[in-house]
Short mmCIF file of C-alpha atoms and ligand atoms in Angstrom, two decimals:
data_model
loop_
_atom_site.label_atom_id
_atom_site.label_comp_id
_atom_site.label_asym_id
_atom_site.label_seq_id
_atom_site.Cartn_x
_atom_site.Cartn_y
_atom_site.Cartn_z
CA MET M 1402 44.67 32.33 105.40
CA ALA M 1403 42.11 33.63 107.56
CA ILE M 1404 43.51 31.59 110.68
CA ARG M 1405 46.90 32.83 109.85
CA ILE M 1406 46.13 36.29 109.59
CA TYR M 1407 44.20 35.56 113.28
CA LYS M 1408 46.74 34.19 114.88
CA ILE M 1409 49.38 37.37 113.46
CA PHE M 1410 46.53 39.88 115.06
CA THR M 1411 46.52 37.95 118.09
CA LEU M 1412 50.09 37.65 118.32
CA PHE M 1413 50.20 41.73 117.26
CA LEU M 1414 47.68 42.55 120.41
CA VAL M 1415 49.23 40.94 123.10
CA SER M 1416 52.71 42.15 122.42
CA TYR M 1417 51.17 45.80 122.25
CA PHE M 1418 49.56 45.14 125.63
CA LEU M 1419 52.56 43.62 127.07
CA GLN M 1420 54.45 47.20 125.96
CA HIS M 1421 51.74 49.10 126.82
CA THR M 1422 49.70 48.19 129.43
CA ALA M 1423 52.97 47.77 132.24
CA LEU M 1424 51.89 44.58 133.87
CA ALA M 1425 52.91 46.33 137.27
CA GLN M 1426 52.16 44.33 140.17
CA LEU M 1427 52.93 46.00 143.84
CA ILE M 1428 54.24 43.48 146.85
CA ASP M 1429 51.00 44.60 148.38
CA PRO M 1430 47.98 43.05 146.76
CA ASN M 1431 45.67 45.53 148.83
CA ALA M 1432 47.98 48.80 147.47
CA THR M 1433 45.62 51.13 146.62
CA LYS M 1434 44.41 52.49 143.23
CA GLU M 1435 46.47 55.43 143.13
CA THR M 1436 49.65 53.55 144.25
CA LEU M 1437 49.33 51.19 141.87
CA ALA M 1438 48.51 53.89 139.64
CA VAL M 1439 51.67 55.36 140.28
CA TYR M 1440 53.56 52.33 140.02
CA LYS M 1441 52.54 51.68 136.67
CA SER M 1442 53.35 55.26 135.65
CA VAL M 1443 56.96 55.17 136.78
CA LYS M 1444 57.21 51.51 134.84
CA GLY M 1445 56.13 53.23 131.29
CA LEU M 1446 58.50 56.22 131.62
CA LEU M 1447 61.67 53.67 132.06
CA GLY M 1448 63.47 54.46 129.13
CA LYS M 1449 61.67 57.39 127.95
CA LYS M 1450 61.86 60.03 131.19
CA ILE M 1451 64.43 59.88 134.25
CA LEU M 1452 62.42 61.95 136.48
CA PHE M 1453 65.02 64.72 138.71
CA GLY M 1454 64.50 64.26 142.53
CA HIS M 1455 65.61 66.54 145.46
CA GLN M 1456 66.05 66.07 149.26
CA ASP M 1457 63.93 68.44 151.19
CA ASP M 1458 63.22 70.68 148.28
CA LEU M 1459 60.58 72.45 149.20
CA ALA M 1460 61.59 72.70 153.32
CA TYR M 1461 64.68 74.96 152.73
CA GLY M 1462 67.63 76.10 150.71
CA VAL M 1463 70.70 77.49 150.80
CA ARG M 1464 70.70 80.75 152.57
CA TRP M 1465 66.67 80.55 153.20
CA LYS M 1466 64.13 78.40 155.26
CA TYR M 1467 60.70 77.89 154.98
CA GLU M 1468 59.41 80.52 151.82
CA LYS M 1469 56.03 79.11 150.86
CA ASN M 1470 56.41 77.42 147.04
CA ARG M 1471 60.04 78.58 147.14
CA SER M 1472 62.48 75.92 146.13
CA ASP M 1473 66.60 76.16 144.76
CA ILE M 1474 65.50 74.09 141.62
CA ASN M 1475 62.63 76.21 140.64
CA ASP M 1476 64.54 79.27 141.76
CA ILE M 1477 66.43 78.39 138.72
CA VAL M 1478 64.47 76.62 136.03
CA ASN M 1479 60.98 77.78 136.92
CA ASP M 1480 59.70 74.23 137.94
CA TYR M 1481 60.97 71.79 140.14
CA PRO M 1482 61.83 68.07 140.84
CA ALA M 1483 59.26 65.42 139.96
CA VAL M 1484 60.60 63.65 143.00
CA PHE M 1485 60.73 65.07 146.71
CA GLY M 1486 62.86 63.23 149.26
CA TRP M 1487 61.75 63.41 153.35
CA ASP M 1488 63.09 62.01 156.24
CA ILE M 1489 61.82 60.64 158.90
CA GLY M 1490 64.67 60.21 161.33
CA GLY M 1491 63.10 60.98 164.63
CA VAL M 1492 59.99 60.02 164.01
CA GLU M 1493 60.69 57.13 166.33
CA PHE M 1494 60.55 59.23 169.00
CA GLU M 1495 57.84 61.01 168.85
CA LYS M 1496 59.83 64.38 168.13
CA PRO M 1497 58.18 67.34 166.67
CA GLU M 1498 61.48 67.59 163.99
CA ASN M 1499 63.20 65.13 162.17
CA LEU M 1500 66.64 64.71 162.33
CA ASP M 1501 67.55 67.98 160.16
CA LYS M 1502 65.21 69.78 162.10
CA VAL M 1503 61.73 69.74 159.17
CA PRO M 1504 59.05 69.89 161.22
CA PHE M 1505 57.12 66.66 160.80
CA GLU M 1506 53.73 68.51 160.26
CA LYS M 1507 55.62 70.38 157.50
CA ILE M 1508 56.57 66.96 155.57
CA ILE M 1509 53.06 65.77 155.68
CA SER M 1510 51.67 68.87 154.21
CA PHE M 1511 54.52 69.43 151.74
CA ALA M 1512 53.72 66.12 150.47
CA LYS M 1513 50.22 66.81 150.59
CA GLU M 1514 51.29 69.80 147.84
CA VAL M 1515 53.50 67.24 146.05
CA TYR M 1516 50.45 64.98 145.43
CA LYS M 1517 48.62 67.84 144.47
CA LYS M 1518 50.76 68.72 141.56
CA GLY M 1519 51.08 65.37 140.66
CA GLY M 1520 54.69 64.80 141.77
CA ILE M 1521 56.16 62.06 143.82
CA ASN M 1522 56.92 61.68 147.44
CA THR M 1523 60.21 59.28 148.38
CA ILE M 1524 60.57 58.72 152.43
CA SER M 1525 64.08 57.36 154.03
CA TRP M 1526 64.21 56.96 157.91
CA HIS M 1527 67.09 57.48 159.55
CA LEU M 1528 66.40 55.63 162.83
CA ALA M 1529 67.79 56.11 166.25
CA ASN M 1530 69.99 52.44 167.35
CA PRO M 1531 67.22 51.60 169.16
CA VAL M 1532 69.88 50.06 171.70
CA SER M 1533 72.41 52.84 172.42
CA GLY M 1534 69.55 55.63 171.92
CA GLY M 1535 72.53 57.36 169.39
CA SER M 1536 72.04 58.03 166.03
CA ALA M 1537 71.47 55.87 162.92
CA TRP M 1538 75.36 56.35 162.50
CA ASP M 1539 75.79 54.73 166.23
CA THR M 1540 76.97 51.33 164.57
CA THR M 1541 76.01 49.35 168.07
CA LYS M 1542 75.13 45.87 167.82
CA ALA M 1543 71.21 46.45 167.31
CA VAL M 1544 69.47 44.56 164.60
CA VAL M 1545 69.32 40.87 166.48
CA ASP M 1546 67.71 42.49 169.51
CA ILE M 1547 64.98 44.34 167.60
CA LEU M 1548 63.98 40.88 165.45
CA PRO M 1549 60.83 38.51 166.74
CA LYS M 1550 62.69 36.73 169.68
CA GLY M 1551 65.38 39.57 170.36
CA LYS M 1552 64.57 41.53 173.75
CA LEU M 1553 63.72 44.84 172.30
CA HIS M 1554 61.34 43.55 169.66
CA ASN M 1555 58.46 45.65 171.36
CA ASP M 1556 60.41 48.35 171.45
CA TYR M 1557 60.50 48.42 167.09
CA ILE M 1558 56.99 47.22 167.50
CA LEU M 1559 56.47 50.72 169.47
CA TRP M 1560 58.95 52.50 166.53
CA LEU M 1561 56.73 50.89 163.75
CA ASP M 1562 53.78 52.02 165.32
CA ARG M 1563 55.06 55.47 165.03
CA VAL M 1564 56.11 55.37 161.39
CA ALA M 1565 52.63 54.23 160.81
CA GLY M 1566 51.22 56.59 162.61
CA PHE M 1567 52.92 59.18 161.04
CA LEU M 1568 52.40 57.65 157.22
CA ASN M 1569 48.77 57.39 157.62
CA ARG M 1570 48.42 61.17 157.87
CA PHE M 1571 49.50 61.32 154.29
CA GLU M 1572 46.18 61.41 152.88
CA THR M 1573 44.07 63.95 150.93
CA ALA M 1574 40.91 65.93 152.62
CA ASP M 1575 38.65 63.37 150.90
CA GLY M 1576 41.03 60.89 152.99
CA THR M 1577 42.76 59.33 149.61
CA LYS M 1578 45.91 58.24 150.65
CA ILE M 1579 49.28 60.03 149.66
CA PRO M 1580 51.37 57.24 147.72
CA VAL M 1581 54.78 57.34 149.09
CA LEU M 1582 58.17 55.40 147.95
CA PHE M 1583 59.38 54.06 150.98
CA ARG M 1584 63.55 53.20 151.46
CA PRO M 1585 63.87 51.81 154.67
CA PHE M 1586 67.22 50.86 156.12
CA HIS M 1587 69.22 52.57 152.71
CA GLU M 1588 72.44 52.07 151.67
CA LEU M 1589 72.44 48.30 153.85
CA ASN M 1590 75.91 47.32 152.41
CA GLY M 1591 77.23 50.06 153.67
CA ALA M 1592 79.36 50.49 157.28
CA TRP M 1593 78.15 53.73 158.49
CA PHE M 1594 74.31 52.85 159.59
CA TRP M 1595 73.63 50.71 162.50
CA TRP M 1596 72.00 47.79 160.07
CA GLY M 1597 74.79 48.27 157.71
CA ARG M 1598 76.77 44.98 156.39
CA PRO M 1599 79.28 44.50 159.34
CA HIS M 1600 77.08 44.88 161.99
CA CYS M 1601 74.51 42.14 160.97
CA SER M 1602 74.36 38.82 158.73
CA LYS M 1603 72.39 38.12 155.70
CA ASP M 1604 69.88 36.55 157.41
CA GLU M 1605 69.24 39.19 160.32
CA PHE M 1606 69.17 41.56 157.25
CA ILE M 1607 66.61 40.14 155.54
CA THR M 1608 64.51 39.19 158.70
CA LEU M 1609 64.45 42.39 159.70
CA TRP M 1610 63.00 43.68 156.29
CA ARG M 1611 60.48 41.43 155.83
CA PHE M 1612 59.11 41.62 159.59
CA THR M 1613 58.92 45.28 158.42
CA VAL M 1614 57.15 45.04 155.59
CA ASP M 1615 54.62 42.54 156.45
CA TYR M 1616 53.91 44.52 159.80
CA LEU M 1617 53.77 47.73 158.21
CA LYS M 1618 50.94 45.96 155.23
CA ASN M 1619 49.67 43.22 156.99
CA LYS M 1620 48.86 44.50 160.71
CA LYS M 1621 49.09 48.47 160.80
CA HIS M 1622 47.29 47.97 157.18
CA LEU M 1623 49.37 50.36 154.85
CA HIS M 1624 48.87 49.78 151.73
CA HIS M 1625 50.18 53.30 149.90
CA LEU M 1626 53.76 52.40 150.04
CA ILE M 1627 56.02 51.12 147.38
CA TYR M 1628 59.05 49.62 148.98
CA VAL M 1629 62.69 50.78 147.55
CA PHE M 1630 65.46 48.73 148.16
CA ASN M 1631 68.69 50.73 148.54
CA THR M 1632 72.13 50.29 148.47
CA ASN M 1633 75.32 52.21 148.42
CA SER M 1634 77.98 51.55 145.48
CA PHE M 1635 78.94 48.14 145.22
CA ASN M 1636 80.60 45.55 144.04
CA GLY M 1637 79.26 43.47 141.47
CA GLU M 1638 75.85 41.88 141.20
CA ASP M 1639 76.54 39.37 143.99
CA GLU M 1640 77.29 42.50 146.88
CA PHE M 1641 73.94 44.06 145.07
CA LEU M 1642 72.00 41.17 145.66
CA GLU M 1643 73.15 39.65 148.81
CA ARG M 1644 70.82 40.67 150.91
CA TYR M 1645 67.49 41.37 148.92
CA PRO M 1646 64.93 40.32 150.64
CA GLY M 1647 63.12 38.70 147.60
CA ASN M 1648 60.92 39.47 144.86
CA SER M 1649 57.79 39.56 147.27
CA TYR M 1650 59.27 42.15 149.50
CA ALA M 1651 60.40 44.84 147.58
CA ASP M 1652 58.95 46.95 144.34
CA MET M 1653 62.29 48.83 143.36
CA VAL M 1654 65.41 48.12 143.37
CA SER M 1655 68.08 51.28 143.88
CA PHE M 1656 71.85 52.42 145.18
CA ASP M 1657 73.07 55.61 146.38
CA ILE M 1658 76.36 56.92 145.03
CA TYR M 1659 78.43 60.37 145.02
CA GLN M 1660 81.55 61.82 143.97
CA PHE M 1661 83.83 63.10 145.73
CA ALA M 1662 87.00 65.37 145.56
CA PRO M 1663 89.31 67.72 147.89
CA GLU M 1664 88.66 71.07 148.97
CA ASN M 1665 88.94 73.61 146.40
CA PRO M 1666 89.52 71.06 144.13
CA THR M 1667 92.52 71.41 141.77
CA ALA M 1668 91.49 71.03 137.71
CA SER M 1669 93.48 67.78 138.00
CA GLN M 1670 91.72 66.43 140.97
CA LEU M 1671 88.39 67.13 139.51
CA LYS M 1672 88.80 65.21 136.36
CA GLU M 1673 90.57 62.40 138.31
CA SER M 1674 87.19 62.73 140.42
CA LYS M 1675 85.02 63.08 137.46
CA HIS M 1676 86.76 59.99 135.74
CA ILE M 1677 86.32 57.56 139.38
CA TYR M 1678 82.56 58.91 139.51
CA GLN M 1679 81.74 57.97 136.23
CA GLU M 1680 83.23 54.82 136.09
CA LYS M 1681 81.87 53.53 139.15
CA LEU M 1682 78.51 54.96 138.15
CA ARG M 1683 78.12 53.22 134.67
CA ASN M 1684 79.31 49.85 136.21
CA ASN M 1685 76.91 49.68 138.88
CA LEU M 1686 73.80 51.11 136.97
CA GLN M 1687 74.94 48.61 134.07
CA ILE M 1688 74.03 46.13 136.86
CA LEU M 1689 71.05 47.66 138.57
CA THR M 1690 69.35 47.74 135.38
CA SER M 1691 70.22 44.35 134.67
CA VAL M 1692 69.22 42.79 137.62
CA ALA M 1693 66.25 45.36 137.73
CA LYS M 1694 65.23 43.93 134.23
CA LYS M 1695 65.01 39.84 135.58
CA LEU M 1696 63.46 40.64 138.37
CA ASP M 1697 61.06 42.93 136.76
CA LYS M 1698 61.21 45.44 139.24
CA PRO M 1699 62.38 49.52 138.01
CA SER M 1700 65.36 50.87 139.41
CA ALA M 1701 66.29 54.02 140.47
CA LEU M 1702 69.42 56.14 141.58
CA ALA M 1703 67.91 57.33 144.80
CA GLU M 1704 70.61 59.78 146.29
CA THR M 1705 73.80 61.19 144.17
CA GLY M 1706 75.25 64.36 144.01
CA PHE M 1707 78.69 66.32 144.50
CA GLU M 1708 78.69 68.36 147.43
CA SER M 1709 78.60 72.25 146.87
CA VAL M 1710 79.12 71.25 142.57
CA PRO M 1711 82.72 72.57 142.63
CA ASP M 1712 82.33 71.47 138.40
CA PRO M 1713 80.68 74.25 136.70
CA ASP M 1714 79.07 71.90 134.16
CA TRP M 1715 78.70 68.77 136.75
CA TRP M 1716 74.81 68.36 135.44
CA THR M 1717 75.37 68.23 131.27
CA LYS M 1718 79.32 66.85 131.56
CA THR M 1719 79.39 64.73 134.21
CA LEU M 1720 75.66 63.15 135.64
CA TYR M 1721 73.59 63.31 132.53
CA PRO M 1722 76.08 61.45 129.96
CA VAL M 1723 75.81 58.34 131.91
CA ILE M 1724 72.27 58.63 133.22
CA LYS M 1725 71.09 58.83 129.89
CA ASP M 1726 72.38 55.27 129.08
CA PHE M 1727 70.05 53.43 131.40
CA PRO M 1728 66.10 52.95 131.92
CA ILE M 1729 66.08 54.19 135.16
CA SER M 1730 63.03 55.71 137.23
CA TYR M 1731 64.48 58.92 138.85
CA VAL M 1732 68.11 60.34 140.11
CA LEU M 1733 67.48 62.24 143.52
CA VAL M 1734 70.30 64.70 144.66
CA TRP M 1735 70.91 65.00 148.10
CA ARG M 1736 69.43 68.08 150.67
CA ASN M 1737 70.66 71.49 150.09
CA HIS M 1738 71.42 72.33 153.62
CA GLY M 1739 73.95 75.18 153.44
CA LEU M 1740 76.33 76.24 156.01
CA ASN M 1741 77.02 73.62 158.72
CA ASP M 1742 78.46 73.18 161.89
CA GLU M 1743 82.00 72.50 160.91
CA GLY M 1744 81.60 75.19 158.58
CA LYS M 1745 81.38 73.28 154.89
CA MET M 1746 79.24 74.41 152.96
CA HIS M 1747 77.06 71.43 152.30
CA TYR M 1748 74.20 71.13 149.24
CA TYR M 1749 73.79 69.33 146.16
CA ALA M 1750 71.44 70.73 143.81
CA PRO M 1751 72.72 74.06 142.58
CA TYR M 1752 70.88 77.92 143.78
CA LYS M 1753 70.30 81.11 141.97
CA GLY M 1754 73.89 82.06 141.54
CA GLN M 1755 75.83 78.77 141.83
CA LEU M 1756 78.81 78.13 139.78
CA SER M 1757 76.38 74.94 138.23
CA ALA M 1758 73.34 77.21 138.01
CA ILE M 1759 73.48 78.05 134.10
CA ASP M 1760 74.75 74.32 133.00
CA PHE M 1761 71.43 73.26 135.24
CA LYS M 1762 69.49 75.12 132.96
CA LYS M 1763 71.16 72.96 130.12
CA PHE M 1764 70.44 70.09 132.07
CA TYR M 1765 66.68 71.00 132.53
CA THR M 1766 65.88 70.90 128.76
CA LEU M 1767 67.95 67.90 128.12
CA LYS M 1768 65.54 65.06 126.26
CA LYS M 1769 66.08 62.20 129.03
CA MET M 1770 65.44 64.46 131.75
CA MET M 1771 62.14 65.48 133.48
CA PHE M 1772 60.30 67.57 135.73
CA LEU M 1773 56.96 68.51 137.50
CA LYS M 1774 55.63 70.72 134.67
CA ASP M 1775 55.40 67.44 132.99
CA LEU M 1776 55.26 64.85 135.04
CA GLY M 1777 52.27 66.83 136.70
CA LYS M 1778 50.45 66.34 132.71
CA GLN M 1779 51.20 62.51 132.70
CA LYS M 1780 48.10 62.19 135.50
CA ILE M 1781 50.27 59.76 137.25
CA TYR M 1782 47.87 58.90 140.05
CA GLN M 1783 44.49 58.10 137.89
C1 BMA Y 367 73.66 63.33 155.66
C2 BMA Y 367 73.46 64.59 155.39
C3 BMA Y 367 73.37 64.71 157.36
C4 BMA Y 367 71.74 64.54 157.34
C5 BMA Y 367 71.43 63.02 156.71
C6 BMA Y 367 70.25 62.70 156.77
O1 BMA Y 367 74.08 62.84 154.12
O2 BMA Y 367 72.81 65.80 155.28
O3 BMA Y 367 73.81 66.37 157.36
O4 BMA Y 367 71.87 64.55 158.52
O5 BMA Y 367 72.27 63.09 155.66
O6 BMA Y 367 69.37 63.69 156.12
#
């Protein structure tokens, strides 16, 4: 009897341990303790909360730029996103500003503020085409040339040195490195970036990914990065995993998906576009979260949105009803640029007075959603 009770007790202890102490392991065995802590926190929140994220949130919004502490999200709900996205496209040329004209110095100071408040920083890299010198969208064949035996390999190394130099500046006054969810070579199954599926073989892509991770981790000794694998929306698990670099080369898995509709959509066009988006989102989240469970990696909806949010209840009637059913760590909407050069409004989060702002207030209070105030209380870096 005593032995039986002892066995049951041990079993109970083990299962309690498994549930409550996320046995999180990063691909970097030398990851800093804050990096491991935030990764564990992200794992621990899976299924309970979905963090809300916004690209360039603190830098600018619709009709404003660089106003201290301002954020289009904060203007509406008096709270900030929990996840803050930044892009470092342009750092490879040591430019003072990224491709969307956000000064790199500002990105560093915003990231420090985010860390201080207990939020999470994530970085993407719209890096230039290393062969043509054109943008990330210039699909001149390039991957093969920057691989270890390629003729531009040293140029690529220089670019990685610059990335490392920049990311090394993500640190507090006492020298603590600020953890970053790093999402390089994003939307890798798409055709629009030079690293996209039609422009390199599977082996070339995986070699590029692995080289990049090994170089930053082992040669540049960056130990505050959490590597996020990211595709665009996809058809089936095989497509999602086709170019997965392996479990020792990614910490998180994610995809991007957007809703599209004709300009000034009619009610029926809106309904149709909502249906297409929700179906695909649900299908892809199902696959993502089941893959994530098998791989034991947290998942995320790394980018989503509906440009200029022309649907008044998009947040509570389109996005939330689908995402609420899946254990994803965060959902991030893209940047609030405002009017672009083509005279089009380019933004994905509401701003004060925007058509969907009232609905966003409701979305803010929904059970699964989490913003900065509540995330801050979780002390995710300790
Ligand atoms: C795109 C658009 C572009 C921008 C790029 C990188 O989706 O927002 O205007 O340059 O992302 O942020």
